[in-house]
């Protein structure tokens, strides 16, 4: 049973939540944006030690002009040599963006922010720009807090 996370404690071979360095926490958070308004924004997180797992979605009520720069992550990311973290995103109207069909989340180091980026064959990686009203963006990613 070693390695199972629970509330029983180490004497039974189960790691209790108080014994995890950095602790264990679950919760909800509200994704925000620097330039876009959402009609619905839902986020959940699980933090185990220094690793934070994020999932959620937003529905755009009015588009902006500064791309998908999301703010208000539940924890500030750490500073790491190869980046703080990342994951996947689904844009419900990817056809609008032609051949740019692979969307990813990228956490910005030492901040509570993340970007959604896509592969633009003409320019390389770029931020998704100007989502339209009614678009739904789903995301899942992981990132690290603290440390170096």
CSV table of N, CA and C in Angstrom, one decimal, residues 12-61:
chain,number,residue,atom,x,y,z
A,12,UNK,N,0.0,2.7,8.7
A,12,UNK,CA,-0.7,1.7,7.9
A,12,UNK,C,0.0,1.5,6.6
A,13,UNK,N,1.0,2.3,6.3
A,13,UNK,CA,1.6,2.2,5.0
A,13,UNK,C,1.0,3.2,4.0
A,14,UNK,N,0.1,4.0,4.4
A,14,UNK,CA,-0.6,5.0,3.6
A,14,UNK,C,0.0,6.3,4.0
A,15,UNK,N,0.3,7.1,3.0
A,15,UNK,CA,0.8,8.5,3.3
A,15,UNK,C,-0.3,9.4,3.6
A,16,UNK,N,-0.4,10.0,4.7
A,16,UNK,CA,-1.4,10.9,5.1
A,16,UNK,C,-1.2,12.3,4.4
A,17,UNK,N,-2.2,13.1,4.3
A,17,UNK,CA,-2.1,14.3,3.6
A,17,UNK,C,-1.2,15.3,4.3
A,18,UNK,N,-1.0,15.2,5.6
A,18,UNK,CA,-0.2,16.1,6.4
A,18,UNK,C,1.3,15.7,6.2
A,19,UNK,N,1.6,14.5,5.6
A,19,UNK,CA,2.9,14.0,5.5
A,19,UNK,C,3.5,14.3,4.1
A,20,UNK,N,2.8,14.9,3.2
A,20,UNK,CA,3.3,15.3,1.9
A,20,UNK,C,4.0,16.6,2.0
A,21,UNK,N,5.3,16.7,1.6
A,21,UNK,CA,6.0,18.0,1.6
A,21,UNK,C,5.2,19.0,0.8
A,22,UNK,N,4.8,20.1,1.3
A,22,UNK,CA,4.0,21.1,0.5
A,22,UNK,C,2.5,20.9,0.6
A,23,UNK,N,2.1,19.7,1.2
A,23,UNK,CA,0.7,19.5,1.5
A,23,UNK,C,-0.1,19.0,0.3
A,24,UNK,N,-1.4,18.9,0.5
A,24,UNK,CA,-2.4,18.4,-0.5
A,24,UNK,C,-3.5,19.4,-0.4
A,25,UNK,N,-4.0,19.9,-1.5
A,25,UNK,CA,-5.2,20.8,-1.5
A,25,UNK,C,-6.0,20.7,-2.8
A,26,UNK,N,-7.3,20.8,-2.7
A,26,UNK,CA,-8.2,20.8,-3.8
A,26,UNK,C,-9.0,22.0,-3.7
A,27,UNK,N,-9.5,22.6,-4.9
A,27,UNK,CA,-10.3,23.7,-4.8
A,27,UNK,C,-10.8,24.2,-6.1
A,28,UNK,N,-11.6,25.3,-6.1
A,28,UNK,CA,-12.0,25.9,-7.4
A,28,UNK,C,-11.4,27.3,-7.5
A,29,UNK,N,-11.3,27.7,-8.7
A,29,UNK,CA,-10.7,29.1,-8.9
A,29,UNK,C,-11.4,29.6,-10.2
A,30,UNK,N,-11.3,30.9,-10.3
A,30,UNK,CA,-12.0,31.6,-11.5
A,30,UNK,C,-11.0,32.1,-12.4
A,31,UNK,N,-10.9,31.5,-13.7
A,31,UNK,CA,-10.0,32.0,-14.7
A,31,UNK,C,-10.4,33.5,-15.0
A,32,UNK,N,-9.4,34.3,-15.2
A,32,UNK,CA,-9.6,35.7,-15.6
A,32,UNK,C,-8.7,36.0,-16.8
A,33,UNK,N,-8.9,37.1,-17.5
A,33,UNK,CA,-8.2,37.4,-18.7
A,33,UNK,C,-7.8,38.9,-18.7
A,34,UNK,N,-6.7,39.3,-19.3
A,34,UNK,CA,-6.3,40.7,-19.3
A,34,UNK,C,-7.1,41.5,-20.2
A,35,UNK,N,-7.8,40.9,-21.2
A,35,UNK,CA,-8.5,41.7,-22.3
A,35,UNK,C,-9.8,41.1,-22.7
A,36,UNK,N,-10.2,40.0,-22.3
A,36,UNK,CA,-11.4,39.3,-22.8
A,36,UNK,C,-12.4,39.1,-21.6
A,37,UNK,N,-13.7,39.3,-21.9
A,37,UNK,CA,-14.7,39.1,-20.9
A,37,UNK,C,-15.3,37.7,-21.1
A,38,UNK,N,-15.6,37.0,-20.0
A,38,UNK,CA,-16.2,35.7,-20.1
A,38,UNK,C,-17.6,35.7,-19.5
A,39,UNK,N,-18.5,35.0,-20.2
A,39,UNK,CA,-19.9,34.8,-19.7
A,39,UNK,C,-19.9,33.7,-18.7
A,40,UNK,N,-18.9,32.8,-18.8
A,40,UNK,CA,-18.8,31.7,-17.8
A,40,UNK,C,-17.3,31.3,-17.7
A,41,UNK,N,-16.8,31.2,-16.5
A,41,UNK,CA,-15.4,30.8,-16.3
A,41,UNK,C,-15.4,29.8,-15.1
A,42,UNK,N,-14.9,28.6,-15.3
A,42,UNK,CA,-14.9,27.6,-14.3
A,42,UNK,C,-13.5,27.0,-14.2
A,43,UNK,N,-13.0,26.8,-13.0
A,43,UNK,CA,-11.7,26.2,-12.9
A,43,UNK,C,-11.6,25.3,-11.6
A,44,UNK,N,-10.9,24.2,-11.7
A,44,UNK,CA,-10.7,23.4,-10.6
A,44,UNK,C,-9.2,23.1,-10.5
A,45,UNK,N,-8.7,22.8,-9.3
A,45,UNK,CA,-7.3,22.5,-9.1
A,45,UNK,C,-7.1,21.5,-8.0
A,46,UNK,N,-6.0,20.8,-8.2
A,46,UNK,CA,-5.5,19.9,-7.2
A,46,UNK,C,-4.0,20.2,-7.0
A,47,UNK,N,-3.5,20.4,-5.8
A,47,UNK,CA,-2.1,20.7,-5.5
A,47,UNK,C,-1.6,19.6,-4.6
A,48,UNK,N,-0.6,18.9,-5.1
A,48,UNK,CA,0.1,17.8,-4.3
A,48,UNK,C,1.6,18.2,-4.3
A,49,UNK,N,2.0,18.6,-3.1
A,49,UNK,CA,3.4,19.1,-2.9
A,49,UNK,C,3.5,20.4,-3.7
A,50,UNK,N,4.5,20.4,-4.7
A,50,UNK,CA,4.7,21.6,-5.5
A,50,UNK,C,4.1,21.5,-6.9
A,51,UNK,N,3.4,20.4,-7.2
A,51,UNK,CA,2.7,20.2,-8.5
A,51,UNK,C,1.2,20.6,-8.4
A,52,UNK,N,0.8,21.5,-9.3
A,52,UNK,CA,-0.6,21.9,-9.4
A,52,UNK,C,-1.2,21.4,-10.7
A,53,UNK,N,-2.3,20.7,-10.6
A,53,UNK,CA,-3.1,20.3,-11.8
A,53,UNK,C,-4.3,21.1,-11.9
A,54,UNK,N,-4.5,21.7,-13.1
A,54,UNK,CA,-5.5,22.7,-13.4
A,54,UNK,C,-6.4,22.1,-14.5
A,55,UNK,N,-7.7,22.3,-14.3
A,55,UNK,CA,-8.7,22.0,-15.4
A,55,UNK,C,-9.8,23.1,-15.4
A,56,UNK,N,-10.4,23.3,-16.5
A,56,UNK,CA,-11.4,24.3,-16.6
A,56,UNK,C,-11.8,24.7,-18.0
A,57,UNK,N,-12.7,25.7,-18.0
A,57,UNK,CA,-13.2,26.2,-19.3
A,57,UNK,C,-13.7,27.6,-19.2
A,58,UNK,N,-13.7,28.3,-20.3
A,58,UNK,CA,-14.3,29.7,-20.3
A,58,UNK,C,-15.1,29.8,-21.6
A,59,UNK,N,-16.1,30.6,-21.5
A,59,UNK,CA,-17.0,31.0,-22.6
A,59,UNK,C,-16.8,32.5,-22.8
A,60,UNK,N,-16.4,32.9,-24.0
A,60,UNK,CA,-16.1,34.3,-24.3
A,60,UNK,C,-17.4,35.1,-24.5
A,61,UNK,N,-17.6,36.2,-23.8
A,61,UNK,CA,-18.7,37.0,-24.0
A,61,UNK,C,-18.4,38.3,-24.9
